[in-house]
CSV table of C-alpha atoms and ligand atoms in Angstrom, one decimal:
chain,number,residue,atom,x,y,z
A,41,MET,CA,165.7,130.4,84.1
A,42,GLN,CA,166.0,131.6,80.5
A,43,ARG,CA,169.5,132.1,79.1
A,44,LEU,CA,170.5,135.5,77.6
A,45,LEU,CA,173.6,136.2,75.7
A,46,THR,CA,175.0,139.3,74.0
A,47,GLY,CA,178.3,140.4,72.5
A,48,LEU,CA,180.2,143.5,71.5
A,49,GLN,CA,183.1,143.8,69.2
A,50,SER,CA,186.2,145.1,70.7
A,51,SER,CA,187.0,147.1,67.6
A,52,GLY,CA,187.0,150.6,69.1
A,53,ALA,CA,185.7,152.9,71.9
A,54,LEU,CA,182.1,152.2,72.7
A,55,HIS,CA,179.7,155.0,71.8
A,56,ILE,CA,176.3,156.2,72.9
A,57,GLY,CA,174.7,154.1,70.2
A,58,ASN,CA,176.1,151.0,71.9
A,59,TYR,CA,175.0,152.4,75.2
A,60,PHE,CA,171.3,152.9,74.3
A,61,GLY,CA,171.2,150.0,71.9
A,62,VAL,CA,172.5,147.4,74.3
A,63,LEU,CA,174.5,148.4,77.4
A,64,LYS,CA,171.7,150.1,79.1
A,65,PRO,CA,169.0,147.5,78.3
A,66,PHE,CA,171.4,144.7,79.2
A,67,ALA,CA,172.2,146.4,82.6
A,68,GLU,CA,168.5,146.7,83.3
A,69,MET,CA,167.6,143.0,82.7
A,70,TYR,CA,170.7,140.8,82.9
A,71,ASP,CA,170.1,139.7,86.5
A,72,THR,CA,166.7,138.2,85.8
A,73,TYR,CA,168.3,135.7,83.3
A,74,GLU,CA,171.2,133.4,83.3
A,75,SER,CA,173.3,135.9,81.4
A,76,TYR,CA,176.4,135.7,79.2
A,77,LEU,CA,178.2,138.8,78.1
A,78,MET,CA,180.8,138.2,75.4
A,79,VAL,CA,183.7,140.4,74.2
A,80,ALA,CA,183.7,139.6,70.4
A,81,ASP,CA,187.5,139.9,70.0
A,82,TYR,CA,187.8,137.6,67.0
A,83,HIS,CA,185.0,139.5,65.2
A,84,ALA,CA,187.1,142.7,65.8
A,85,VAL,CA,190.0,141.0,63.9
A,86,THR,CA,187.9,141.3,60.7
A,87,SER,CA,188.6,145.1,60.8
A,88,LEU,CA,191.4,145.8,63.3
A,89,ARG,CA,195.1,144.8,62.7
A,90,ASP,CA,196.7,146.7,65.6
A,91,PRO,CA,197.4,144.3,68.4
A,92,ALA,CA,198.0,146.9,71.1
A,93,ALA,CA,194.7,148.6,70.2
A,94,LEU,CA,192.8,145.3,70.2
A,95,ARG,CA,194.2,144.4,73.7
A,96,GLN,CA,193.2,147.8,75.0
A,97,ASN,CA,189.7,147.6,73.5
A,98,ILE,CA,189.2,144.2,75.2
A,99,PHE,CA,189.9,145.8,78.6
A,100,ASN,CA,187.7,148.8,77.7
A,101,VAL,CA,184.6,146.8,76.7
A,102,VAL,CA,184.6,145.1,80.1
A,103,LYS,CA,185.2,148.3,82.0
A,104,ASP,CA,182.4,150.0,80.1
A,105,TYR,CA,180.0,147.3,81.0
A,106,MET,CA,181.0,147.3,84.7
A,107,ALA,CA,180.8,151.1,84.7
A,108,VAL,CA,177.2,151.1,83.6
A,109,GLY,CA,176.4,148.8,86.5
A,110,VAL,CA,176.9,145.2,85.4
A,111,GLU,CA,178.1,143.1,88.3
A,112,PRO,CA,180.5,140.3,87.2
A,113,SER,CA,179.3,138.1,90.1
A,114,LYS,CA,175.8,138.1,88.6
A,115,CYS,CA,176.7,137.0,85.0
A,116,ILE,CA,179.4,135.3,82.9
A,117,ILE,CA,181.6,137.8,81.2
A,118,PHE,CA,184.0,136.2,78.8
A,119,GLN,CA,186.3,136.5,75.8
A,120,GLN,CA,185.2,134.9,72.5
A,121,SER,CA,188.8,134.0,71.5
A,122,GLN,CA,189.4,132.1,74.8
A,123,VAL,CA,186.6,129.6,74.0
A,124,HIS,CA,188.0,127.8,71.0
A,125,GLU,CA,184.7,126.0,70.4
A,126,HIS,CA,183.3,129.2,68.8
A,127,THR,CA,185.6,129.2,65.8
A,128,GLU,CA,185.3,125.4,65.5
A,129,MET,CA,181.6,125.6,65.5
A,130,ALA,CA,181.6,128.5,63.0
A,131,TRP,CA,183.5,126.2,60.6
A,132,ILE,CA,180.8,123.6,60.7
A,133,PHE,CA,178.1,126.2,60.1
A,134,GLU,CA,180.0,127.6,57.2
A,135,CYS,CA,179.9,124.2,55.6
A,136,LEU,CA,176.2,124.1,55.9
A,137,VAL,CA,175.3,127.5,54.4
A,138,THR,CA,175.9,128.7,50.9
A,139,VAL,CA,177.8,131.7,49.5
A,140,PRO,CA,174.7,133.3,48.0
A,141,PHE,CA,173.0,133.1,51.4
A,142,LEU,CA,175.8,134.9,53.1
A,143,GLU,CA,175.9,137.5,50.3
A,144,LEU,CA,172.5,138.7,51.5
A,145,SER,CA,174.0,140.1,54.7
A,146,HIS,CA,173.3,143.8,55.0
A,147,ALA,CA,176.1,144.3,57.5
A,148,TYR,CA,178.6,142.8,55.0
A,149,LYS,CA,177.3,144.9,52.1
A,150,ASP,CA,177.2,148.0,54.2
A,151,LYS,CA,180.8,147.6,55.5
A,152,VAL,CA,182.2,146.9,52.1
A,153,ALA,CA,180.3,150.0,50.7
A,154,LYS,CA,182.0,152.0,53.5
A,155,GLY,CA,185.4,151.0,52.3
A,156,LEU,CA,186.2,148.1,54.7
A,157,GLU,CA,188.2,145.3,53.1
A,158,ALA,CA,185.9,142.4,52.0
A,159,ASN,CA,188.0,139.8,53.7
A,160,ALA,CA,186.7,136.3,54.1
A,161,GLY,CA,186.4,136.7,57.9
A,162,LEU,CA,184.0,139.7,57.4
A,163,PHE,CA,182.0,137.6,54.9
A,164,ASN,CA,181.7,134.6,57.3
A,165,TYR,CA,181.0,136.9,60.3
A,166,PRO,CA,177.4,135.8,60.7
A,167,MET,CA,178.4,132.1,61.2
A,168,LEU,CA,180.8,133.0,64.0
A,169,MET,CA,178.1,135.0,65.6
A,170,ALA,CA,175.7,132.1,65.1
A,171,ALA,CA,178.2,129.9,67.0
A,172,ASP,CA,178.5,132.5,69.8
A,173,ILE,CA,174.8,132.3,70.4
A,174,LEU,CA,173.9,128.7,69.6
A,175,LEU,CA,176.7,127.0,71.6
A,176,TYR,CA,175.0,128.1,74.8
A,177,ASP,CA,171.4,127.1,74.0
A,178,THR,CA,170.6,130.8,74.3
A,179,ASP,CA,166.9,131.9,74.5
A,180,VAL,CA,167.2,135.6,74.0
A,181,VAL,CA,169.8,138.0,72.5
A,182,PRO,CA,169.4,141.7,73.4
A,183,VAL,CA,170.8,143.7,70.5
A,184,GLY,CA,170.3,146.9,68.5
A,185,GLU,CA,168.1,146.9,65.4
A,186,ASP,CA,171.1,146.6,63.1
A,187,GLN,CA,171.7,143.0,64.4
A,188,ARG,CA,168.2,141.7,63.5
A,189,GLN,CA,169.4,140.0,60.4
A,190,HIS,CA,172.3,138.3,62.3
A,191,LEU,CA,169.7,136.7,64.5
A,192,GLU,CA,167.9,135.4,61.4
A,193,TYR,CA,171.2,133.9,60.3
A,194,ALA,CA,171.7,132.3,63.6
A,195,ARG,CA,168.2,130.7,63.5
A,196,GLU,CA,168.9,129.5,60.0
A,197,ALA,CA,172.2,128.0,61.0
A,198,ALA,CA,170.5,126.1,63.8
A,199,ALA,CA,167.8,124.8,61.5
A,200,LYS,CA,170.3,123.7,58.9
A,201,PHE,CA,172.3,121.8,61.5
A,202,ASN,CA,169.2,120.3,63.1
A,203,ASN,CA,168.0,119.1,59.7
A,204,ALA,CA,171.3,117.6,58.7
A,205,TYR,CA,172.2,115.9,62.0
A,206,GLY,CA,169.2,115.9,64.2
A,207,GLU,CA,167.8,118.2,66.9
A,208,THR,CA,170.7,119.9,68.6
A,209,PHE,CA,170.3,123.7,68.7
A,210,LYS,CA,167.6,125.9,70.1
A,211,GLU,CA,166.5,128.8,67.8
A,212,PRO,CA,167.1,132.1,69.7
A,213,LYS,CA,165.1,135.2,69.7
A,214,GLU,CA,166.3,138.8,69.4
A,215,LEU,CA,165.3,141.4,72.0
A,216,ILE,CA,165.2,144.8,70.4
A,217,ASN,CA,164.0,147.9,72.0
A,218,LYS,CA,161.7,149.3,69.4
A,219,GLN,CA,161.8,152.9,70.8
A,220,ILE,CA,165.6,153.0,70.4
A,221,ALA,CA,166.0,151.3,67.0
A,222,ILE,CA,169.2,152.8,65.6
A,223,ILE,CA,171.0,155.8,67.2
A,224,PRO,CA,172.3,158.0,64.4
A,225,GLY,CA,175.9,159.3,64.3
A,226,THR,CA,177.2,162.8,63.8
A,227,ASP,CA,176.5,162.5,60.1
A,228,GLY,CA,172.9,161.3,60.6
A,229,LYS,CA,173.7,157.7,59.5
A,230,LYS,CA,173.9,154.8,61.9
A,231,MET,CA,176.4,155.6,64.6
A,232,SER,CA,179.2,153.0,64.1
A,233,LYS,CA,182.8,152.5,65.2
A,234,SER,CA,183.7,151.7,61.6
A,235,TYR,CA,182.1,154.9,60.2
A,236,GLY,CA,184.0,157.5,62.3
A,237,ASN,CA,180.8,159.2,63.2
A,238,THR,CA,180.5,158.4,66.9
A,239,ILE,CA,180.0,160.2,70.1
A,240,PRO,CA,182.3,158.3,72.5
A,241,LEU,CA,180.5,157.1,75.7
A,242,PHE,CA,183.5,157.4,77.9
A,243,GLY,CA,185.3,160.2,76.1
A,244,SER,CA,186.5,163.2,78.1
A,245,LYS,CA,184.1,166.1,78.4
A,246,ASP,CA,186.0,167.8,75.6
A,247,GLU,CA,186.0,164.8,73.3
A,248,ILE,CA,182.2,164.5,73.7
A,249,ALA,CA,181.7,168.2,73.2
A,250,LYS,CA,183.9,168.1,70.0
A,251,ALA,CA,181.9,165.2,68.6
A,252,VAL,CA,178.5,166.8,69.4
A,253,MET,CA,179.6,170.1,67.8
A,254,SER,CA,180.5,168.2,64.7
A,255,ILE,CA,176.9,166.9,64.2
A,256,VAL,CA,175.9,167.8,60.7
A,257,THR,CA,172.9,170.2,60.8
A,258,ASP,CA,170.7,171.1,58.0
A,259,SER,CA,168.9,174.4,58.3
A,260,SER,CA,165.9,173.5,56.1
A,261,GLY,CA,163.6,172.1,58.8
A,262,GLN,CA,162.1,173.3,62.1
A,263,ARG,CA,164.8,171.8,64.2
A,264,PRO,CA,168.3,170.3,63.7
A,265,GLU,CA,167.1,166.7,63.2
A,266,ASN,CA,170.4,165.0,63.7
A,267,VAL,CA,170.8,166.6,67.1
A,268,TYR,CA,167.2,165.9,68.1
A,269,GLN,CA,167.3,162.2,67.1
A,270,ILE,CA,170.2,161.7,69.6
A,271,HIS,CA,168.8,164.1,72.2
A,272,LYS,CA,165.4,162.3,72.4
A,273,ASN,CA,167.1,159.4,74.2
A,274,PHE,CA,168.0,161.7,77.1
A,275,ARG,CA,164.7,163.5,77.7
A,276,SER,CA,161.0,163.2,77.2
A,277,GLU,CA,159.3,164.6,74.1
A,278,SER,CA,157.6,167.4,76.1
A,279,GLU,CA,160.9,168.5,77.8
A,280,LEU,CA,162.6,168.6,74.5
A,281,ALA,CA,159.7,170.5,72.9
A,282,THR,CA,160.3,173.3,75.5
A,283,ILE,CA,164.1,173.4,75.0
A,284,TYR,CA,163.9,173.3,71.2
A,285,GLU,CA,161.2,176.0,71.1
A,286,ALA,CA,163.2,178.3,73.4
A,287,ASN,CA,166.3,177.9,71.3
A,288,LYS,CA,164.7,177.8,67.9
A,289,GLY,CA,167.3,178.6,65.2
A,290,SER,CA,170.3,178.4,67.7
A,291,TYR,CA,171.8,175.1,66.8
A,292,LYS,CA,174.9,175.9,69.0
A,293,ALA,CA,172.7,176.3,72.1
A,294,LEU,CA,170.8,173.1,71.3
A,295,LYS,CA,174.1,171.2,70.9
A,296,GLU,CA,175.3,172.6,74.2
A,297,ALA,CA,172.1,171.4,75.9
A,298,LEU,CA,172.8,167.9,74.4
A,299,ILE,CA,176.4,168.0,75.7
A,300,ALA,CA,175.2,168.9,79.2
A,301,ASP,CA,172.7,166.0,79.1
A,302,ILE,CA,175.4,163.5,78.0
A,303,GLU,CA,177.8,164.8,80.6
A,304,ASN,CA,175.1,164.4,83.4
A,305,LEU,CA,174.6,160.8,82.4
A,306,VAL,CA,178.3,159.9,81.9
A,307,ALA,CA,180.1,161.8,84.7
A,308,PRO,CA,179.2,159.3,87.5
A,309,MET,CA,179.8,156.3,85.3
A,310,ARG,CA,183.2,157.7,84.3
A,311,GLU,CA,184.2,158.0,87.9
A,312,LYS,CA,183.2,154.4,88.6
A,313,ARG,CA,185.0,153.3,85.4
A,314,ASN,CA,188.3,155.0,86.5
A,315,SER,CA,188.3,152.8,89.6
A,316,ILE,CA,188.3,149.5,87.7
A,317,THR,CA,191.9,148.1,87.2
A,318,ASP,CA,193.2,146.0,84.3
A,319,ASP,CA,193.9,143.2,86.8
A,320,GLU,CA,190.3,143.1,87.9
A,321,VAL,CA,189.3,142.8,84.2
A,322,ARG,CA,191.8,140.0,83.7
A,323,ARG,CA,190.3,138.1,86.7
A,324,VAL,CA,186.7,138.6,85.5
A,325,LEU,CA,187.5,137.5,82.0
A,326,LYS,CA,189.5,134.4,83.1
A,327,GLU,CA,186.8,133.3,85.5
A,328,GLY,CA,184.1,133.9,82.9
A,329,SER,CA,185.9,132.3,80.0
A,330,ASP,CA,186.5,129.2,82.1
A,331,LYS,CA,182.8,128.9,82.9
A,332,ALA,CA,181.7,129.6,79.3
A,333,ARG,CA,184.2,127.0,78.0
A,334,GLU,CA,182.8,124.3,80.3
A,335,TYR,CA,179.3,124.8,78.7
A,336,ALA,CA,180.6,125.2,75.1
A,337,ALA,CA,182.8,122.1,75.4
A,338,LYS,CA,179.9,119.9,76.3
A,339,LYS,CA,177.9,121.1,73.4
A,340,MET,CA,180.8,120.7,71.1
A,341,THR,CA,181.4,117.1,72.2
A,342,ASP,CA,177.8,116.3,71.1
A,343,VAL,CA,178.3,118.2,67.8
A,344,ARG,CA,181.5,116.4,66.9
A,345,GLN,CA,179.8,113.1,67.5
A,346,LYS,CA,176.8,114.0,65.4
A,347,VAL,CA,179.0,115.3,62.5
A,348,GLY,CA,181.1,112.1,62.6
A,349,VAL,CA,184.6,113.4,63.4
A,350,SER,CA,184.6,112.0,66.9
A,351,LEU,CA,185.9,108.4,66.9
A,352,ILE,CA,184.6,107.4,70.4
B,410,TYM,P1,178.7,145.8,67.6
B,410,TYM,O1,179.9,145.6,68.4
B,410,TYM,O2,178.7,146.5,66.3
B,410,TYM,O3,177.6,146.5,68.5
B,410,TYM,C1,177.3,146.1,69.8
B,410,TYM,C2,175.9,146.3,70.1
B,410,TYM,O4,175.5,147.7,70.0
B,410,TYM,C3,174.4,147.9,69.2
B,410,TYM,N1,174.6,149.1,68.4
B,410,TYM,C4,173.7,150.0,68.2
B,410,TYM,N2,172.4,150.2,68.7
B,410,TYM,C5,171.7,151.3,68.4
B,410,TYM,N3,172.2,152.3,67.6
B,410,TYM,C6,173.5,152.2,67.1
B,410,TYM,N4,174.0,153.1,66.3
B,410,TYM,C7,174.3,151.0,67.4
B,410,TYM,N5,175.5,150.6,67.0
B,410,TYM,C8,175.7,149.4,67.6
B,410,TYM,C9,174.4,146.7,68.3
B,410,TYM,O5,173.1,146.4,67.7
B,410,TYM,C10,174.9,145.6,69.2
B,410,TYM,O6,173.8,145.0,69.9
B,410,TYM,N6,177.8,141.4,65.7
B,410,TYM,C11,177.7,142.1,66.9
B,410,TYM,C12,178.6,141.5,68.0
B,410,TYM,C13,178.4,140.1,68.3
B,410,TYM,C14,177.2,139.6,69.0
B,410,TYM,C15,177.4,138.2,69.1
B,410,TYM,C16,176.0,140.2,69.5
B,410,TYM,C17,179.2,139.1,68.1
B,410,TYM,N7,178.6,137.9,68.5
B,410,TYM,C18,176.5,137.3,69.7
B,410,TYM,C19,175.1,139.3,70.1
B,410,TYM,C20,175.3,137.9,70.2
B,410,TYM,C21,178.2,143.5,66.6
B,410,TYM,O7,178.9,143.8,65.6
B,410,TYM,O8,177.9,144.4,67.5
């Protein structure tokens, strides 16, 4: 069986971009692979310095996945910080790549341009992500389009290590749903926790409505493009054509139609999510992190030997 791994940063409430980009595709395919689902809590530390919020977000990411239908008994759900081998491996990769190479990262440049602090953790981010993936001999990584370059970084880290120390890491492939690509936020740019332009996946009905009503509309075209680009993930083109024709010029009515479609999708999942307790999440993460650690530790023993720090 092929191995699949993906991760989400616990840096804020998940949004409908995360849902269509990765939660939904993951939920549809994870049980046909040996699947690992990681809460990237150390990645979140690059931007979040509120311990209570980070703790809460970790619970929330797992609840969100379980609410969309992921069964913990059919995959390994774990916490990045609880498998110390990830940060250890990231250090070794950081010693193999150059600063100019990391400077090419779109995600880094983008985040700094948006006002995030350019701390060294943010800069080294792709090497921690490479460690996340490569430690498990991962074959495929389902992600949104915005993570494509991170997969290139991971392959490059694998190749650099293999060249220096001998064949050790498998080069993973990204699995990106072309039709989804990037879900735009309320301002028309990529929907992102760090840009404050999200529609929360598990917000209350009022929170979702408020976010949709704030979508920036531009009256120059035939239809409110920013609304449409989100809406097309919920309905077929022909259904949307009818709705958008009937409500031509009434952006409020079109936004209300989008709110109703989001609510239809989210309501049953919200109910399921409310039934998942923190204790259940603790149990799932403990069990998953123990299993992940077992695999990563074996790989790391081999790596330490190859690098020359192991004296046995
Ligand atoms: P993160 O937490 O930013 O996003 C999680 C996943 O959601 C997808 N996504 C989107 N897809 C479509 N449209 C959007 N607007 C949108 N916003 C986010 C992302 O592509 C991603 O798949 N670096 C990763 C987390 C990570 C990881 C890993 C992923 C850490 N280690 C190992 C895979 C494997 C990230 O920041 O994702």
